[in-house]
mmCIF file of C-alpha atoms in Angstrom:
data_model
loop_
_atom_site.group_PDB
_atom_site.id
_atom_site.type_symbol
_atom_site.label_atom_id
_atom_site.label_comp_id
_atom_site.label_asym_id
_atom_site.label_seq_id
_atom_site.Cartn_x
_atom_site.Cartn_y
_atom_site.Cartn_z
ATOM 1 C CA MET U 208 107.651 85.085 103.030
ATOM 2 C CA GLU U 209 104.469 86.295 103.902
ATOM 3 C CA LEU U 210 105.061 88.254 106.195
ATOM 4 C CA ILE U 211 107.398 90.488 103.726
ATOM 5 C CA LEU U 212 104.620 90.649 101.279
ATOM 6 C CA ILE U 213 101.859 91.858 103.801
ATOM 7 C CA LEU U 214 104.376 94.555 105.325
ATOM 8 C CA THR U 215 105.077 95.752 101.702
ATOM 9 C CA LEU U 216 101.427 95.444 101.046
ATOM 10 C CA ALA U 217 101.606 98.401 103.479
ATOM 11 C CA VAL U 218 103.933 100.446 102.168
ATOM 12 C CA VAL U 219 101.298 100.008 98.837
ATOM 13 C CA ILE U 220 98.350 101.398 100.668
ATOM 14 C CA VAL U 221 100.467 104.445 101.644
ATOM 15 C CA ALA U 222 102.037 105.407 98.711
ATOM 16 C CA VAL U 223 99.226 104.466 96.191
ATOM 17 C CA PHE U 224 96.172 104.857 97.790
ATOM 18 C CA MET U 225 96.568 107.591 100.331
ATOM 19 C CA GLY U 226 99.637 109.654 98.060
ATOM 20 C CA LYS U 227 103.336 109.822 98.166
ATOM 21 C CA ARG U 228 103.108 113.310 99.558
ATOM 22 C CA GLN U 229 101.329 111.939 102.863
ATOM 23 C CA ALA U 230 103.298 108.938 102.951
ATOM 24 C CA GLU U 231 106.173 111.320 103.508
ATOM 25 C CA ALA U 232 104.646 113.804 105.773
ATOM 26 C CA HIS U 233 104.634 111.068 108.555
ATOM 27 C CA CYS U 234 108.013 112.269 109.387
ATOM 28 C CA ASP U 235 107.123 115.316 109.540
ATOM 29 C CA THR U 236 104.562 115.479 112.401
ATOM 30 C CA LEU U 237 105.582 116.259 115.988
ATOM 31 C CA SER U 238 103.991 112.986 117.177
ATOM 32 C CA GLY U 239 105.898 111.039 114.121
ATOM 33 C CA PRO U 240 109.234 108.915 114.710
ATOM 34 C CA VAL U 241 111.966 111.819 113.913
ATOM 35 C CA ILE U 242 110.424 114.536 116.562
ATOM 36 C CA LYS U 243 109.922 110.983 119.276
ATOM 37 C CA ALA U 244 113.760 110.409 118.652
ATOM 38 C CA ALA U 245 115.269 113.999 119.120
ATOM 39 C CA LEU U 246 112.805 114.076 122.571
ATOM 40 C CA ILE U 247 114.722 111.131 123.691
ATOM 41 C CA ALA U 248 118.237 112.462 122.624
ATOM 42 C CA PHE U 249 117.514 116.036 124.675
ATOM 43 C CA GLU U 250 116.331 113.773 127.447
ATOM 44 C CA GLN U 251 119.750 111.308 127.258
ATOM 45 C CA GLN U 252 121.542 114.467 126.459
ATOM 46 C CA ASP U 253 123.007 112.265 123.308
ATOM 47 C CA VAL U 254 122.202 113.106 119.759
ATOM 48 C CA ALA U 255 122.560 109.579 118.604
ATOM 49 C CA PRO U 256 119.046 108.455 118.799
ATOM 50 C CA VAL U 257 118.292 110.895 115.787
ATOM 51 C CA LEU U 258 121.620 110.196 113.742
ATOM 52 C CA LYS U 259 119.608 107.363 112.339
ATOM 53 C CA TRP U 260 117.318 109.512 110.910
ATOM 54 C CA ILE U 261 119.812 111.472 108.637
ATOM 55 C CA ARG U 262 123.235 110.684 106.198
ATOM 56 C CA PRO U 263 126.315 110.173 107.926
ATOM 57 C CA GLU U 264 127.813 113.631 105.898
ATOM 58 C CA ASP U 265 124.501 115.382 107.635
ATOM 59 C CA GLU U 266 126.154 114.651 111.010
ATOM 60 C CA PRO U 267 128.087 117.529 111.778
ATOM 61 C CA GLU U 268 125.149 119.762 111.077
ATOM 62 C CA ILE U 269 122.892 118.115 113.219
ATOM 63 C CA ARG U 270 125.370 117.527 115.686
ATOM 64 C CA GLU U 271 126.222 121.527 115.862
ATOM 65 C CA ALA U 272 122.700 122.136 116.097
ATOM 66 C CA PHE U 273 122.036 119.705 118.884
ATOM 67 C CA ASP U 274 124.644 121.090 121.192
ATOM 68 C CA LEU U 275 123.743 124.421 120.541
ATOM 69 C CA SER U 276 119.946 123.421 121.281
ATOM 70 C CA CYS U 277 121.251 122.132 124.528
ATOM 71 C CA TYR U 278 122.514 124.779 125.894
ATOM 72 C CA VAL U 279 119.971 127.469 124.836
ATOM 73 C CA ARG U 280 117.546 124.965 126.709
ATOM 74 C CA ASN U 281 118.895 125.723 129.940
ATOM 75 C CA LEU U 282 118.191 129.565 129.647
ATOM 76 C CA GLY U 283 114.684 129.332 130.904
ATOM 77 C CA PRO U 284 110.991 127.757 130.015
ATOM 78 C CA ASP U 285 110.778 130.255 126.938
ATOM 79 C CA ALA U 286 114.373 129.440 125.854
ATOM 80 C CA ARG U 287 113.717 125.585 125.803
ATOM 81 C CA LYS U 288 110.847 125.402 123.770
ATOM 82 C CA LEU U 289 112.648 128.011 121.005
ATOM 83 C CA ALA U 290 115.510 125.526 121.418
ATOM 84 C CA GLU U 291 113.519 122.290 120.916
ATOM 85 C CA ARG U 292 111.541 123.819 117.859
ATOM 86 C CA ALA U 293 115.116 124.806 115.828
ATOM 87 C CA PHE U 294 116.251 121.661 116.549
ATOM 88 C CA PHE U 295 113.449 120.064 115.558
ATOM 89 C CA GLU U 296 113.098 122.539 112.287
ATOM 90 C CA THR U 297 116.444 121.731 111.057
ATOM 91 C CA LEU U 298 116.541 117.908 112.062
ATOM 92 C CA ILE U 299 113.535 117.675 109.604
ATOM 93 C CA ARG U 300 114.520 119.906 107.107
ATOM 94 C CA VAL U 301 118.070 117.605 106.928
ATOM 95 C CA HIS U 302 116.100 114.591 107.642
ATOM 96 C CA ARG U 303 113.891 115.386 103.956
ATOM 97 C CA MET U 304 116.581 116.902 102.351
ATOM 98 C CA GLY U 305 118.370 113.243 102.441
ATOM 99 C CA GLU U 306 115.073 111.474 101.359
ATOM 100 C CA GLY U 307 115.706 114.431 98.098
ATOM 101 C CA ALA U 308 112.675 115.615 99.341
ATOM 102 C CA SER U 309 111.702 119.530 100.174
ATOM 103 C CA TYR U 310 111.052 120.521 103.322
ATOM 104 C CA GLU U 311 107.763 122.358 104.074
ATOM 105 C CA GLY U 312 107.926 122.627 107.649
ATOM 106 C CA ILE U 313 106.454 120.774 110.907
ATOM 107 C CA LYS U 314 103.196 119.460 109.840
ATOM 108 C CA PRO U 315 99.958 118.995 112.389
ATOM 109 C CA ASP U 316 99.876 115.040 113.245
ATOM 110 C CA SER U 317 96.524 114.892 111.656
ATOM 111 C CA SER U 318 98.235 114.904 108.541
ATOM 112 C CA VAL U 319 99.591 111.132 109.248
ATOM 113 C CA PRO U 320 97.093 108.721 107.077
ATOM 114 C CA PRO U 321 95.668 105.838 109.830
ATOM 115 C CA VAL U 322 97.301 103.229 107.718
ATOM 116 C CA VAL U 323 100.952 104.766 109.049
ATOM 117 C CA ALA U 324 99.581 105.198 112.727
ATOM 118 C CA LYS U 325 98.544 101.720 112.502
ATOM 119 C CA ALA U 326 102.212 100.890 111.164
ATOM 120 C CA ASP U 327 103.861 102.409 114.700
ATOM 121 C CA GLU U 328 101.710 100.697 116.347
ATOM 122 C CA ALA U 329 102.392 97.281 115.406
ATOM 123 C CA LEU U 330 106.387 98.579 115.816
ATOM 124 C CA GLU U 331 105.734 99.843 119.502
ATOM 125 C CA SER U 332 103.500 96.983 120.256
ATOM 126 C CA GLY U 333 105.494 94.125 118.591
ATOM 127 C CA ASP U 334 102.171 92.525 116.815
ATOM 128 C CA VAL U 335 101.838 93.476 112.860
ATOM 129 C CA SER U 336 98.410 91.147 112.595
ATOM 130 C CA ASP U 337 95.666 93.990 112.575
ATOM 131 C CA LEU U 338 97.516 96.006 110.158
ATOM 132 C CA ALA U 339 97.792 93.244 107.781
ATOM 133 C CA ASN U 340 94.710 92.048 108.250
ATOM 134 C CA ARG U 341 93.163 95.261 107.669
ATOM 135 C CA ILE U 342 95.538 95.795 104.031
ATOM 136 C CA SER U 343 95.039 92.529 103.031
ATOM 137 C CA ASN U 344 91.223 92.886 103.523
ATOM 138 C CA HIS U 345 91.612 96.449 101.685
ATOM 139 C CA VAL U 346 93.502 95.049 98.560
ATOM 140 C CA LYS U 347 91.352 91.959 98.345
ATOM 141 C CA GLN U 348 88.030 93.875 98.204
ATOM 142 C CA THR U 349 89.493 96.960 96.131
ATOM 143 C CA VAL U 350 90.738 93.980 93.607
ATOM 144 C CA GLU U 351 87.566 92.242 93.760
ATOM 145 C CA LYS U 352 85.505 95.515 92.915
ATOM 146 C CA ARG U 353 87.503 96.442 90.310
ATOM 147 C CA PHE U 354 87.397 93.316 88.529
ATOM 148 C CA GLN U 355 83.410 92.965 88.960
ATOM 149 C CA HIS U 356 83.216 96.575 87.244
ATOM 150 C CA ALA U 357 85.200 95.874 84.787
ATOM 151 C CA TRP U 358 83.588 92.102 84.151
ATOM 152 C CA GLU U 359 80.043 93.884 83.621
ATOM 153 C CA LYS U 360 81.509 96.399 81.290
ATOM 154 C CA LYS U 361 83.060 94.332 79.520
ATOM 155 C CA GLN U 362 79.797 92.192 79.233
ATOM 156 C CA SER U 363 78.462 95.238 76.694
ATOM 157 C CA ALA U 364 81.451 96.446 75.064
ATOM 158 C CA GLU U 365 80.921 95.446 71.921
ATOM 159 C CA GLU U 366 77.395 96.943 72.047
ATOM 160 C CA SER U 367 78.393 100.874 71.149
ATOM 161 C CA PRO U 368 82.036 102.626 70.968
ATOM 162 C CA GLU U 369 80.696 104.375 74.189
ATOM 163 C CA LYS U 370 79.906 101.144 76.023
ATOM 164 C CA GLY U 371 83.153 99.892 74.867
ATOM 165 C CA ARG U 372 85.088 103.092 76.292
ATOM 166 C CA ASP U 373 83.054 102.571 79.775
ATOM 167 C CA PHE U 374 84.508 99.161 79.557
ATOM 168 C CA VAL U 375 88.469 100.217 78.376
ATOM 169 C CA LYS U 376 88.445 102.765 81.317
ATOM 170 C CA ALA U 377 86.933 99.972 84.177
ATOM 171 C CA TYR U 378 89.578 97.510 82.386
ATOM 172 C CA ILE U 379 92.698 100.155 82.437
ATOM 173 C CA SER U 380 91.615 100.928 86.531
ATOM 174 C CA PHE U 381 91.542 97.591 87.173
ATOM 175 C CA VAL U 382 94.684 96.420 85.589
ATOM 176 C CA HIS U 383 96.913 98.954 86.753
ATOM 177 C CA TYR U 384 95.720 98.734 89.953
ATOM 178 C CA VAL U 385 97.080 95.086 90.040
ATOM 179 C CA GLU U 386 100.015 95.877 88.038
ATOM 180 C CA GLY U 387 100.914 98.940 90.880
ATOM 181 C CA ILE U 388 100.420 96.154 93.484
ATOM 182 C CA HIS U 389 102.697 93.811 91.779
ATOM 183 C CA ALA U 390 105.548 96.015 91.056
ATOM 184 C CA MET U 391 105.318 97.835 94.521
ATOM 185 C CA THR U 392 105.372 94.378 96.101
ATOM 186 C CA MET U 393 108.004 93.002 93.482
ATOM 187 C CA LYS U 394 110.904 96.278 93.789
ATOM 188 C CA GLY U 395 110.388 96.087 97.901
ATOM 189 C CA HIS U 396 110.867 92.205 98.072
ATOM 190 C CA ALA U 397 113.482 91.741 95.370
ATOM 191 C CA HIS U 398 115.672 94.936 96.717
ATOM 192 C CA GLY U 399 114.756 95.111 100.399
ATOM 193 C CA GLU U 400 114.192 98.737 99.590
ATOM 194 C CA HIS U 401 112.905 101.775 102.294
ATOM 195 C CA HIS U 402 110.906 104.222 100.523
ATOM 196 C CA HIS U 403 108.839 106.957 103.212
#
């Protein structure tokens, strides 16, 4: 239960604090999990490793692109690079389409938020403790900071309309932050949904 909450908070950090587009961008990178699966598929000469990243109805397109890429890869080093890049582009485009997102090309690895890299490291190592601690500490510090700011502004909120507005601004920042975390954790916990 605690692990589910911690992992859900990872999604919150990515989606809320770093922006939805950044969270989506991870699968668009050369070192992201989709292209890593494609490299394994090429190594094994088997499309199976990439199929989990696409919808079942998109399999024919990906299978055809993979077969063509495998053929072209054998025509020489330059053809190999071109064939791999074309397959990566097709695979990422189809993957993004399956998420209901637009395709904007393959992104540089620098576009991956650090928390996403840490999540991948945790999945590689089998140890989520560092990631969970970092996220928990970040959320705790941010809740405390926003609370303290709202509490301080509340003390003088009745002195003038300006000070009252300052309090309302701090109140909204604090409450919406807590509300957002709660909504994300309850949504992920209740439905077991995966969004990225």
